[in-house]
Coordinates of C-alpha atoms in Angstrom, one line a residue:
Chain N
M286 CA -14.7 -25.5 -10.9
L287 CA -12.9 -28.1 -8.8
R288 CA -10.4 -28.6 -11.6
Y289 CA -9.8 -24.9 -11.7
V290 CA -9.2 -24.7 -7.9
A291 CA -6.9 -27.7 -8.1
L292 CA -4.9 -26.1 -10.9
R293 CA -4.5 -22.8 -9.1
L294 CA -3.3 -24.6 -6.0
L295 CA -0.8 -26.6 -8.0
Y296 CA 0.4 -23.4 -9.6
M297 CA 1.2 -22.1 -6.2
V298 CA 3.8 -24.8 -5.6
P299 CA 6.4 -23.6 -8.0
V300 CA 5.8 -19.9 -7.1
L301 CA 6.4 -20.7 -3.4
L302 CA 9.4 -22.8 -4.1
V303 CA 11.0 -20.1 -6.2
L304 CA 10.1 -17.5 -3.5
S305 CA 11.6 -19.7 -0.7
F306 CA 14.8 -20.0 -2.7
V307 CA 15.1 -16.3 -3.5
L308 CA 14.2 -15.4 0.0
F309 CA 16.9 -17.7 1.4
A310 CA 19.6 -16.4 -1.0
F311 CA 18.5 -12.9 -0.3
L312 CA 18.7 -13.1 3.5
R313 CA 22.2 -14.6 3.2
A314 CA 23.3 -11.8 1.0
L315 CA 22.3 -9.2 3.6
P316 CA 25.2 -7.3 5.2
G317 CA 25.7 -8.3 8.9
G318 CA 24.7 -11.8 10.1
P319 CA 22.4 -12.7 13.0
A320 CA 25.4 -13.6 15.2
I321 CA 26.7 -10.0 15.0
A322 CA 23.2 -8.5 15.4
L323 CA 22.5 -10.6 18.4
L324 CA 25.9 -10.4 20.2
G325 CA 26.8 -6.9 19.2
E326 CA 29.9 -5.5 17.5
R327 CA 32.2 -6.3 20.4
A328 CA 31.5 -10.1 20.5
T329 CA 34.7 -12.2 20.1
E330 CA 35.3 -14.4 17.1
R331 CA 34.9 -17.4 19.4
D332 CA 31.4 -16.3 20.6
L333 CA 30.3 -15.8 17.0
E334 CA 31.5 -19.2 15.9
V335 CA 29.8 -21.0 18.8
L336 CA 26.4 -19.3 18.0
E337 CA 26.7 -19.9 14.3
Q338 CA 27.6 -23.5 14.8
R339 CA 24.6 -23.9 17.1
F340 CA 22.2 -22.6 14.5
G341 CA 23.9 -24.3 11.6
L342 CA 24.9 -21.0 10.1
D343 CA 28.5 -22.3 9.5
R344 CA 27.3 -24.8 6.9
P345 CA 27.4 -24.1 3.2
V346 CA 24.3 -22.1 2.1
H347 CA 22.9 -24.9 -0.2
E348 CA 23.1 -27.4 2.7
Q349 CA 21.3 -24.9 4.9
Y350 CA 18.6 -24.4 2.3
F351 CA 18.0 -28.1 1.7
G352 CA 18.0 -28.7 5.5
Y353 CA 15.5 -25.9 5.9
M354 CA 13.2 -27.3 3.1
R355 CA 13.4 -30.8 4.6
N356 CA 12.2 -29.4 8.0
L357 CA 9.6 -27.2 6.3
A358 CA 8.1 -30.3 4.7
R359 CA 7.6 -31.7 8.2
G360 CA 6.0 -28.5 9.4
D361 CA 9.1 -27.4 11.3
L362 CA 9.9 -23.8 10.6
G363 CA 13.1 -23.7 12.7
V364 CA 13.9 -21.8 15.8
S365 CA 14.1 -18.0 16.3
I366 CA 17.7 -17.1 16.9
R367 CA 16.6 -14.2 19.1
T368 CA 14.0 -15.7 21.4
R369 CA 15.1 -19.3 21.0
R370 CA 11.4 -20.2 20.6
P371 CA 10.2 -22.4 17.7
V372 CA 9.1 -20.1 14.8
R373 CA 5.8 -22.0 14.5
E374 CA 4.9 -21.2 18.1
E375 CA 5.6 -17.5 17.6
L376 CA 3.7 -17.5 14.3
L377 CA 0.7 -19.0 16.1
D378 CA 0.9 -16.2 18.7
R379 CA 1.4 -13.4 16.2
F380 CA -0.9 -14.4 13.3
P381 CA -4.2 -14.2 15.1
A382 CA -3.3 -10.7 16.4
T383 CA -2.8 -9.4 12.8
V384 CA -5.9 -11.3 11.5
E385 CA -8.0 -9.8 14.3
L386 CA -6.7 -6.3 13.5
S387 CA -7.2 -6.8 9.7
I388 CA -10.7 -8.1 10.1
G389 CA -11.5 -5.1 12.3
A390 CA -10.1 -2.8 9.6
I391 CA -12.0 -4.5 6.8
L392 CA -15.2 -4.3 8.8
V393 CA -14.7 -0.6 9.3
A394 CA -13.9 -0.2 5.6
V395 CA -16.8 -2.3 4.3
L396 CA -19.5 -1.3 6.8
V397 CA -18.9 2.4 6.2
G398 CA -17.6 2.4 2.7
V399 CA -20.3 0.3 0.9
P400 CA -23.3 2.3 2.2
L401 CA -21.5 5.6 1.7
G402 CA -20.5 4.8 -1.9
F403 CA -24.0 3.6 -2.6
A404 CA -25.6 6.7 -1.1
A405 CA -23.1 8.8 -3.1
A406 CA -24.0 7.1 -6.4
K407 CA -27.7 7.3 -5.7
R408 CA -27.5 11.1 -5.4
Y409 CA -24.9 11.5 -8.1
Q410 CA -23.3 14.9 -8.0
G411 CA -25.3 15.8 -4.9
A412 CA -23.9 16.9 -1.6
I413 CA -23.2 13.4 -0.2
D414 CA -21.5 12.5 -3.5
Q415 CA -19.2 15.5 -3.6
S416 CA -18.2 15.3 0.0
S417 CA -17.6 11.6 -0.1
L418 CA -15.3 12.1 -3.1
V419 CA -13.3 14.8 -1.2
A420 CA -13.2 12.8 2.0
S421 CA -12.0 9.7 0.2
L422 CA -9.3 11.6 -1.5
I423 CA -8.1 13.1 1.8
G424 CA -8.4 9.6 3.3
I425 CA -5.9 8.0 0.8
S426 CA -3.5 11.0 1.3
F427 CA -3.0 10.2 5.0
P428 CA 0.0 8.0 5.8
V429 CA -1.2 5.2 8.0
F430 CA 1.3 5.9 10.8
F431 CA 0.3 9.6 11.0
L432 CA -3.4 8.8 11.1
A433 CA -2.7 6.3 13.8
L434 CA -0.7 8.8 15.8
L435 CA -3.5 11.4 15.4
L436 CA -6.2 9.0 16.6
K437 CA -4.0 8.0 19.5
Y438 CA -3.4 11.6 20.5
V439 CA -7.1 12.7 20.3
F440 CA -8.9 9.6 21.6
A441 CA -6.4 8.0 23.9
V442 CA -4.1 10.8 25.1
R443 CA -6.4 13.8 25.2
L444 CA -9.8 12.4 25.7
G445 CA -8.7 9.2 27.4
W446 CA -11.6 7.2 26.0
L447 CA -9.6 4.3 24.7
P448 CA -6.3 2.6 25.6
T449 CA -3.1 3.7 23.9
I450 CA -1.2 0.5 23.3
G451 CA -1.5 -3.3 23.3
R452 CA -4.3 -5.8 22.6
I453 CA -5.8 -6.2 26.0
D454 CA -5.4 -4.8 29.6
V455 CA -2.1 -6.0 31.0
R456 CA -3.9 -7.4 34.0
M457 CA -5.9 -9.7 31.6
L458 CA -2.9 -11.0 29.7
T459 CA -3.0 -14.1 31.9
A460 CA -6.6 -14.8 31.0
E461 CA -7.2 -17.9 28.9
H462 CA -6.6 -17.6 25.2
P463 CA -7.7 -20.8 23.6
T464 CA -7.9 -19.4 20.1
G465 CA -5.5 -16.5 20.2
F466 CA -8.2 -14.2 18.8
Y467 CA -8.8 -12.2 22.0
L468 CA -12.4 -11.2 21.1
L469 CA -13.3 -14.8 20.3
D470 CA -11.5 -15.9 23.5
G471 CA -13.6 -13.5 25.5
I472 CA -16.8 -15.1 24.1
V473 CA -15.6 -18.7 24.4
T474 CA -14.5 -18.4 28.0
R475 CA -17.4 -16.1 28.9
D476 CA -14.9 -13.6 30.3
W477 CA -16.8 -10.5 29.4
D478 CA -14.3 -8.1 31.0
A479 CA -11.6 -9.5 28.7
F480 CA -13.9 -9.2 25.7
V481 CA -14.7 -5.5 26.4
S482 CA -11.0 -4.8 27.0
A483 CA -9.9 -6.5 23.8
A484 CA -12.7 -4.7 21.9
K485 CA -11.6 -1.3 23.3
H486 CA -8.0 -1.9 22.3
L487 CA -9.0 -2.9 18.8
V488 CA -11.1 0.2 17.9
L489 CA -8.3 2.8 17.2
P490 CA -5.9 0.5 15.4
A491 CA -8.8 -0.9 13.3
I492 CA -9.9 2.6 12.3
A493 CA -6.3 3.7 11.5
L494 CA -5.7 0.6 9.3
G495 CA -9.2 0.6 7.8
T496 CA -9.2 4.2 6.6
I497 CA -7.3 3.8 3.3
P498 CA -9.3 0.7 2.3
L499 CA -12.4 2.6 3.4
A500 CA -11.6 5.4 1.0
I501 CA -10.9 3.0 -1.9
I502 CA -14.0 0.9 -1.2
T503 CA -16.2 4.0 -1.1
R504 CA -14.9 5.1 -4.5
I505 CA -15.2 1.6 -6.1
T506 CA -18.7 1.1 -4.7
R507 CA -19.8 4.5 -6.1
G508 CA -18.3 3.8 -9.5
A509 CA -19.8 0.3 -9.7
T510 CA -23.2 1.5 -8.6
L511 CA -23.1 4.3 -11.2
D512 CA -22.3 1.7 -13.9
V513 CA -25.2 -0.6 -12.8
V514 CA -28.0 1.9 -12.3
S515 CA -28.2 2.7 -16.0
E516 CA -28.4 -1.0 -17.0
D517 CA -31.5 -2.2 -18.8
Y518 CA -32.4 -4.8 -16.2
V519 CA -32.6 -2.1 -13.5
R520 CA -35.1 -0.1 -15.7
T521 CA -37.0 -3.3 -16.3
A522 CA -37.2 -4.1 -12.6
R523 CA -38.5 -0.6 -11.9
A524 CA -40.9 -0.8 -14.9
K525 CA -42.5 -4.0 -13.6
G526 CA -43.3 -2.1 -10.4
L527 CA -40.8 -3.4 -7.9
V528 CA -40.4 -1.5 -4.7
S529 CA -37.3 0.8 -4.7
S530 CA -35.6 -1.0 -1.8
V531 CA -35.9 -4.4 -3.6
V532 CA -34.4 -2.9 -6.8
N533 CA -31.6 -1.4 -4.7
R534 CA -30.9 -4.6 -2.9
R535 CA -31.4 -7.3 -5.5
H536 CA -30.6 -5.6 -8.7
I537 CA -28.2 -2.8 -8.1
L538 CA -26.2 -3.7 -5.0
R539 CA -25.7 -7.4 -5.9
N540 CA -24.3 -6.5 -9.3
A541 CA -22.3 -3.6 -8.0
M542 CA -20.6 -5.8 -5.4
L543 CA -18.5 -7.7 -8.0
P544 CA -15.7 -5.1 -8.3
V545 CA -15.9 -4.4 -4.6
V546 CA -15.1 -8.0 -3.7
T547 CA -12.0 -7.8 -6.0
I548 CA -10.9 -4.7 -4.2
V549 CA -11.4 -6.1 -0.7
G550 CA -9.3 -9.1 -1.8
L551 CA -6.6 -6.9 -3.2
Q552 CA -6.5 -5.0 0.1
V553 CA -5.1 -8.0 1.9
G554 CA -1.6 -7.3 0.8
L555 CA -2.0 -3.6 1.6
L556 CA -3.3 -4.4 5.0
L557 CA -0.2 -6.2 6.1
T558 CA 1.9 -3.3 4.9
G559 CA -0.3 -1.0 6.9
A560 CA -0.2 -3.4 9.8
I561 CA 3.5 -3.1 10.1
L562 CA 3.1 0.6 10.7
T563 CA -0.1 0.4 12.7
E564 CA 1.3 -2.3 14.9
T565 CA 4.3 -0.1 15.6
V566 CA 2.3 2.9 16.7
F567 CA 0.0 0.9 19.0
S568 CA 2.5 -1.7 20.1
W569 CA 0.2 -4.4 18.7
P570 CA 2.0 -7.8 19.0
G571 CA 1.2 -9.0 15.4
M572 CA 3.0 -10.2 12.3
G573 CA 4.1 -6.8 11.2
S574 CA 6.0 -5.8 14.3
W575 CA 7.3 -9.4 14.5
I576 CA 8.8 -9.3 11.0
L577 CA 10.2 -5.8 11.6
E578 CA 12.0 -7.0 14.7
A579 CA 13.3 -10.0 12.9
I580 CA 14.8 -7.7 10.2
R581 CA 16.7 -5.8 12.9
F582 CA 18.1 -8.9 14.3
R583 CA 18.6 -10.8 11.0
D584 CA 16.5 -13.5 12.5
Y585 CA 16.6 -15.7 9.4
A586 CA 14.2 -18.4 10.5
V587 CA 11.5 -15.9 11.5
L588 CA 11.9 -13.9 8.3
Q589 CA 11.8 -17.0 6.1
G590 CA 8.8 -18.5 7.9
G591 CA 7.0 -15.3 8.4
I592 CA 7.3 -13.9 4.9
L593 CA 6.6 -17.3 3.2
F594 CA 3.5 -17.8 5.4
F595 CA 2.4 -14.3 4.6
V596 CA 2.7 -14.7 0.8
L597 CA 0.8 -18.0 1.1
V598 CA -2.0 -16.1 2.8
V599 CA -2.1 -13.4 0.2
V600 CA -2.2 -16.0 -2.6
L601 CA -4.9 -18.1 -0.9
V602 CA -7.0 -15.0 -0.3
N603 CA -6.7 -14.1 -4.0
L604 CA -7.9 -17.6 -4.9
L605 CA -10.8 -17.3 -2.6
V606 CA -11.7 -14.0 -4.2
D607 CA -11.6 -15.6 -7.6
I608 CA -13.8 -18.4 -6.4
S609 CA -16.3 -16.1 -4.8
Y610 CA -16.9 -14.5 -8.2
A611 CA -18.4 -17.7 -9.5
F612 CA -21.0 -17.5 -6.7
L613 CA -21.7 -13.8 -7.1
N614 CA -21.8 -13.8 -10.8
P615 CA -23.2 -17.0 -12.5
R616 CA -22.0 -15.6 -15.9
I617 CA -18.4 -16.5 -14.8
R618 CA -17.4 -20.1 -15.2
Y619 CA -14.0 -21.4 -14.5
R620 CA -12.4 -24.1 -16.5
Chain U
M26 CA -30.6 15.9 -43.5
S27 CA -29.7 12.4 -44.7
V28 CA -28.2 9.9 -42.3
A29 CA -24.8 10.3 -44.0
E30 CA -24.9 14.0 -43.5
A31 CA -25.8 13.6 -39.8
E32 CA -22.9 11.2 -39.4
A33 CA -20.5 13.6 -41.1
R34 CA -21.7 16.4 -38.8
E35 CA -21.2 14.2 -35.8
L36 CA -17.7 13.4 -36.9
E37 CA -17.0 17.0 -37.3
I38 CA -18.3 17.8 -33.8
E39 CA -16.0 15.0 -32.4
H40 CA -13.1 16.4 -34.3
V41 CA -13.3 19.9 -32.8
G42 CA -11.6 18.6 -29.7
G43 CA -8.4 18.2 -31.6
G44 CA -7.1 14.8 -30.4
L45 CA -6.7 13.1 -27.1
W46 CA -4.2 15.5 -25.5
R47 CA -5.9 18.7 -26.3
D48 CA -9.1 17.3 -25.2
A49 CA -7.6 16.1 -22.0
W50 CA -6.1 19.5 -21.4
E51 CA -9.4 21.2 -21.9
R52 CA -11.0 18.9 -19.4
L53 CA -8.2 19.3 -16.9
R54 CA -8.4 23.1 -17.1
H55 CA -12.0 22.9 -15.9
N56 CA -11.5 20.4 -13.2
K57 CA -11.6 22.3 -9.9
G58 CA -9.9 19.5 -7.9
A59 CA -7.0 19.3 -10.3
I60 CA -6.6 23.1 -10.2
A61 CA -6.6 23.1 -6.4
G62 CA -4.0 20.3 -6.5
A63 CA -1.8 22.1 -9.0
V64 CA -1.9 25.3 -6.9
L65 CA -1.0 23.4 -3.7
L66 CA 1.8 21.5 -5.4
G67 CA 3.0 24.7 -6.9
L68 CA 3.3 26.1 -3.4
F69 CA 5.4 23.1 -2.3
V70 CA 7.6 23.5 -5.3
I71 CA 8.2 27.1 -4.5
L72 CA 9.0 26.2 -0.9
A73 CA 11.4 23.6 -2.1
V74 CA 13.2 25.7 -4.7
F75 CA 13.4 28.8 -2.5
A76 CA 13.8 27.1 0.8
P77 CA 16.9 29.1 1.8
L78 CA 15.0 32.4 1.2
I79 CA 11.7 31.3 2.8
A80 CA 12.9 29.4 5.8
P81 CA 13.8 31.8 8.7
Y82 CA 16.7 29.6 9.8
G83 CA 18.9 26.7 8.5
P84 CA 17.5 23.2 8.8
N85 CA 20.1 22.3 11.4
E86 CA 20.7 25.7 13.0
R87 CA 20.4 25.8 16.8
V88 CA 18.1 28.7 17.7
A89 CA 17.1 27.6 21.2
G90 CA 18.4 25.5 24.0
L91 CA 18.1 21.8 24.3
A92 CA 14.8 20.7 25.9
A93 CA 13.1 17.4 26.8
T94 CA 9.7 18.9 26.1
P95 CA 10.3 21.7 23.5
P96 CA 7.7 24.5 23.4
G97 CA 5.1 24.7 20.7
P98 CA 4.3 27.5 18.2
T99 CA 5.2 31.0 19.3
A100 CA 5.2 34.4 17.4
E101 CA 8.9 33.9 16.7
H102 CA 8.8 30.2 15.9
W103 CA 5.6 29.5 14.0
F104 CA 5.9 25.7 14.2
G105 CA 7.7 25.7 17.5
V106 CA 11.2 24.2 18.1
D107 CA 12.4 20.7 18.4
E108 CA 14.3 18.9 21.2
Q109 CA 17.7 20.1 19.8
G110 CA 16.5 23.7 19.6
R111 CA 16.0 23.8 15.9
D112 CA 13.3 25.8 14.3
L113 CA 10.6 23.3 13.1
L114 CA 9.2 25.6 10.4
S115 CA 12.6 25.8 8.7
R116 CA 13.0 22.0 8.9
V117 CA 9.6 21.4 7.4
V118 CA 10.3 23.9 4.6
Y119 CA 13.6 22.3 3.8
G120 CA 11.9 18.9 4.1
S121 CA 9.7 19.7 1.1
R122 CA 12.9 19.5 -1.1
L123 CA 13.5 15.9 0.0
S124 CA 9.9 14.8 -0.4
L125 CA 9.5 16.2 -3.9
L126 CA 12.9 14.8 -4.9
V127 CA 12.0 11.4 -3.5
G128 CA 8.7 11.4 -5.4
V129 CA 10.2 12.4 -8.7
V130 CA 13.3 10.1 -8.5
S131 CA 11.5 7.0 -7.2
V132 CA 8.9 7.3 -9.9
A133 CA 11.5 7.9 -12.6
V134 CA 13.3 4.7 -11.6
G135 CA 10.1 2.7 -11.5
L136 CA 8.8 4.2 -14.7
S137 CA 11.9 3.7 -16.8
F138 CA 12.5 0.1 -15.9
G139 CA 8.8 -0.7 -15.7
M140 CA 8.1 0.7 -19.2
L141 CA 11.1 -1.1 -20.6
L142 CA 9.9 -4.4 -19.2
G143 CA 6.2 -3.7 -20.1
A144 CA 7.0 -2.7 -23.7
T145 CA 9.3 -5.7 -24.2
A146 CA 6.7 -8.1 -22.9
G147 CA 3.8 -6.5 -24.7
Y148 CA 5.6 -6.0 -28.0
L149 CA 7.5 -9.3 -28.3
G150 CA 4.8 -11.5 -26.7
G151 CA 5.3 -15.2 -26.5
K152 CA 7.8 -16.8 -24.1
V153 CA 9.4 -13.5 -23.2
D154 CA 6.1 -12.1 -22.2
T155 CA 5.2 -15.2 -20.2
L156 CA 8.5 -15.1 -18.4
I157 CA 8.4 -11.4 -17.5
M158 CA 4.8 -11.5 -16.4
R159 CA 5.4 -14.6 -14.2
I160 CA 8.2 -12.8 -12.4
I161 CA 6.1 -9.7 -12.0
D162 CA 3.2 -11.7 -10.6
I163 CA 5.5 -13.1 -7.9
V164 CA 6.9 -9.7 -7.0
L165 CA 3.4 -8.2 -6.9
S166 CA 2.4 -10.8 -4.3
I167 CA 4.8 -9.3 -1.9
P168 CA 3.4 -6.1 -0.4
G169 CA 5.2 -2.9 -1.5
L170 CA 6.4 -1.6 1.8
L171 CA 7.7 -5.1 2.9
F172 CA 9.6 -5.3 -0.4
A173 CA 11.0 -1.8 0.1
I174 CA 12.1 -2.7 3.6
A175 CA 13.9 -5.8 2.3
L176 CA 15.6 -3.7 -0.4
V177 CA 16.7 -1.0 2.0
T178 CA 18.1 -3.7 4.3
L179 CA 20.1 -5.0 1.3
L180 CA 21.2 -1.7 -0.3
G181 CA 21.8 0.3 2.8
R182 CA 20.1 3.4 4.3
G183 CA 21.4 6.3 2.2
L184 CA 18.9 8.7 0.6
V185 CA 19.8 7.4 -2.9
Q186 CA 19.3 3.8 -1.8
V187 CA 16.0 4.5 -0.2
M188 CA 14.7 6.3 -3.4
L189 CA 16.0 3.4 -5.4
A190 CA 14.3 0.8 -3.2
V191 CA 10.9 2.6 -3.3
G192 CA 11.3 3.1 -7.1
I193 CA 12.0 -0.6 -7.7
T194 CA 8.8 -1.6 -5.8
T195 CA 6.8 0.4 -8.4
I196 CA 8.3 -1.3 -11.5
P197 CA 5.8 -4.2 -11.6
V198 CA 2.8 -1.8 -11.6
F199 CA 4.1 0.2 -14.6
A200 CA 5.2 -2.9 -16.5
R201 CA 1.9 -4.5 -16.1
L202 CA -0.1 -1.4 -17.1
L203 CA 1.9 -0.6 -20.2
R204 CA 1.9 -4.2 -21.3
G205 CA -1.9 -4.4 -21.1
S206 CA -2.2 -1.1 -22.8
I207 CA 0.1 -2.2 -25.6
L208 CA -1.7 -5.5 -26.1
A209 CA -4.9 -3.5 -26.7
V210 CA -3.3 -1.0 -29.1
R211 CA -1.1 -3.5 -31.0
E212 CA -4.1 -5.1 -32.7
S213 CA -5.7 -1.9 -33.7
D214 CA -6.3 -0.9 -37.3
Y215 CA -4.0 2.1 -37.5
V216 CA -1.1 -0.1 -36.3
L217 CA -2.0 -2.6 -39.0
A218 CA -2.1 0.2 -41.5
A219 CA 1.3 1.4 -40.5
R220 CA 2.7 -2.1 -40.6
S221 CA 1.3 -2.6 -44.1
V222 CA 3.0 0.5 -45.5
G223 CA 6.2 -1.0 -44.3
T224 CA 7.0 0.9 -41.1
P225 CA 9.9 -1.0 -39.4
G226 CA 9.4 -2.6 -36.0
R227 CA 11.2 0.1 -34.1
G228 CA 9.2 2.9 -35.7
L229 CA 6.0 1.0 -35.2
L230 CA 6.7 0.7 -31.5
L231 CA 8.0 4.2 -30.9
R232 CA 5.8 6.2 -33.2
H233 CA 2.5 4.3 -33.2
I234 CA 2.1 1.9 -30.3
L235 CA 3.8 3.7 -27.4
P236 CA 2.2 7.2 -27.8
N237 CA -1.2 5.6 -27.8
S238 CA -0.5 3.3 -24.8
V239 CA 1.0 5.7 -22.3
A240 CA -2.1 7.6 -21.1
P241 CA -2.9 5.2 -18.3
V242 CA 0.8 5.0 -17.4
I243 CA 0.9 8.8 -16.9
V244 CA -2.0 8.7 -14.5
A245 CA -0.4 5.8 -12.6
A246 CA 2.9 7.7 -12.5
T247 CA 1.3 10.7 -10.9
L248 CA -0.4 8.6 -8.3
A249 CA 2.7 6.6 -7.7
M250 CA 4.6 9.8 -6.8
A251 CA 2.1 10.3 -4.0
T252 CA 2.6 6.7 -2.8
A253 CA 6.4 7.1 -3.1
I254 CA 6.3 10.1 -0.7
I255 CA 4.2 8.2 1.8
D256 CA 6.4 5.0 1.5
V257 CA 9.6 6.9 2.1
A258 CA 8.0 8.6 5.1
G259 CA 6.8 5.2 6.3
L260 CA 10.3 3.7 6.0
S261 CA 11.7 6.7 8.0
F262 CA 9.0 6.1 10.5
L263 CA 10.1 2.5 11.0
G264 CA 13.7 3.7 11.4
L265 CA 14.7 2.4 7.9
G266 CA 14.7 5.7 6.0
P267 CA 17.6 7.9 4.8
A268 CA 20.2 7.7 7.6
E269 CA 22.1 10.8 6.8
A270 CA 22.3 12.7 10.1
G271 CA 20.2 15.8 10.5
L272 CA 18.3 15.2 7.3
P273 CA 14.9 17.1 7.7
E274 CA 12.9 14.3 6.2
W275 CA 9.2 14.7 7.3
G276 CA 8.7 11.0 8.2
A277 CA 12.0 11.1 10.1
I278 CA 11.0 14.2 12.1
L279 CA 7.7 12.5 12.9
A280 CA 9.4 9.3 13.9
D281 CA 12.0 10.9 16.1
N282 CA 9.3 12.7 18.0
Q283 CA 6.5 10.2 18.4
D284 CA 7.4 9.6 22.0
R285 CA 6.9 13.3 22.7
L286 CA 3.3 13.2 21.3
Q287 CA 1.8 14.0 24.7
A288 CA 4.0 16.9 25.7
S289 CA 5.0 18.4 22.3
P290 CA 2.4 17.3 19.8
H291 CA 3.5 20.0 17.3
L292 CA 6.6 18.0 16.5
V293 CA 4.3 15.3 15.1
F294 CA 1.5 17.4 13.7
F295 CA 3.4 19.8 11.4
P296 CA 5.6 17.3 9.5
G297 CA 2.6 15.0 9.4
F298 CA 0.3 17.5 7.8
A299 CA 3.0 18.5 5.4
I300 CA 3.0 14.9 4.2
V301 CA -0.8 14.9 3.9
L302 CA -1.0 18.2 2.0
S303 CA 1.7 17.4 -0.5
V304 CA 0.3 13.9 -1.1
L305 CA -3.2 15.3 -1.4
A306 CA -2.0 17.9 -4.0
I307 CA -0.5 15.1 -6.2
N308 CA -3.6 12.9 -5.7
L309 CA -5.9 15.7 -6.8
I310 CA -3.8 16.2 -10.0
G311 CA -3.6 12.5 -10.6
D312 CA -7.4 12.1 -10.2
G313 CA -8.0 15.1 -12.5
L314 CA -5.7 13.5 -15.1
R315 CA -7.5 10.2 -14.9
E316 CA -10.8 11.8 -15.5
S317 CA -9.6 13.9 -18.4
I318 CA -7.6 11.1 -20.1
D319 CA -10.0 8.1 -19.5
P320 CA -11.5 7.5 -22.9
K321 CA -14.7 6.2 -21.2
L322 CA -15.4 9.7 -19.9
R323 CA -14.7 11.5 -23.1
A324 CA -17.8 12.9 -24.6

């Protein structure tokens, strides 16, 4: 097991190296450099030169790359050309916001999707089953940004139940944020007003982002449960007189969870994609909107750091998913 | 009846279906969801083809004055008008042309390159396979929309470039699927039989392996069309969609008007639901196809 994890981690090194190189070359190949994007079309040659010199953009590309990699090895991700803040600092601001949003979305998807899919499979072809199939098909047909706008219109604009934008009430922005996860911060600092405000801000974006994973998880749970209920060991469990709820929990659900875990893991990539759109609609200050702004301004350092970091997260999560199999299913052994 | 007779009868019963495709067609015809999807998609195709006859006005025709908060649906303008005084119904109708085009072209791009790569990797195997699949693994670790955003930034923001970008992001999916499917088919007995009677490599691939490997790819292609429509709308929404002025792309209409959500929600709702319905239609068909082709579900 340990050997397997070590090998997988080692395998990530060449992948990330190749990616960093491709990303670097790609960004330099883009039309319009950061100096133009920042200073505008009417900037003089002299202004552009000064800015490029300051950020080392006048050096040959390979020199820039090796310089960047040297700094990266020391944990220095460079400085944002737009905000002039270290990329690492910005990343530490933005990343918790997206993680909080994603965890909220996954919770919505799993807490609703798993019971729903299970109930649908237990009453195969019944009313719950049929309507859950239709609902999940409609769910995956909604573009995230449109769903986000609809939710915002109904629950924030019309009904006024929930806030329209941001992570927390602007008056509480100055509250202490030791972890950057606002919900957690509220608990740690015992600032319950901040906690409630952060929770209220999270509801709509989390539902919007969680809907497509919800639809997918419902379908996968249903399919996996259907596969499992006809297994011999389920019949045996019933035959030996186990209570239905025990059979459901220990024999059916536990075995049906295997494909569901895979799917939850696979959703991580999808979540960031959705986060770019959701964060735009709700002005959520996370990774998605950060990377999008960076593209507009050709903010090389932010793009390199942000995208590399993001891919690292996706790869690590996939590894975690693979490892979790071994715990969920003792039949799987990694070598 | 002897066991042999029973087996023979069973074989006969199985044979009545008449092969995978006829079987699949039979199942598809009786799938209510797929029929509903086909009807819905048919409606969108009619809208797209006959847009000039159906739409009451041109997509960029001024029929009312400029307004900061344009009025919603009226008897004259069913979907209301937009801030530039254009009839929204007409724009949405013309928009169906773009969305269908985007879906078909993007998938055609992804499918052709993806199948080429997947077939090469699956058929040749060895080092070529390893190389292609490693590259595909890396590309797959970058989420689709982010990749599309990067490609659009590189290629530019024309309609063609956007379709190309979204198409390219689907290549790995098709390549991987076809490769897996070919690997499974390649070792089957009928391929061995064809090989042993001296069928050359090309014939083996084109006549025997490919036709038996494409079923899952067809399902994926249908579903990818739905994703392509959503992705292009998403790019437009982020301000990275087709940049041609006045293009009645649904995602772009929606994006242009999201700030008017409070006063003129119709400008967001109608194009939004047009996207949902067209995508739903394709998803229904794709789902029906999957159920009818999936060998596990064949009786």
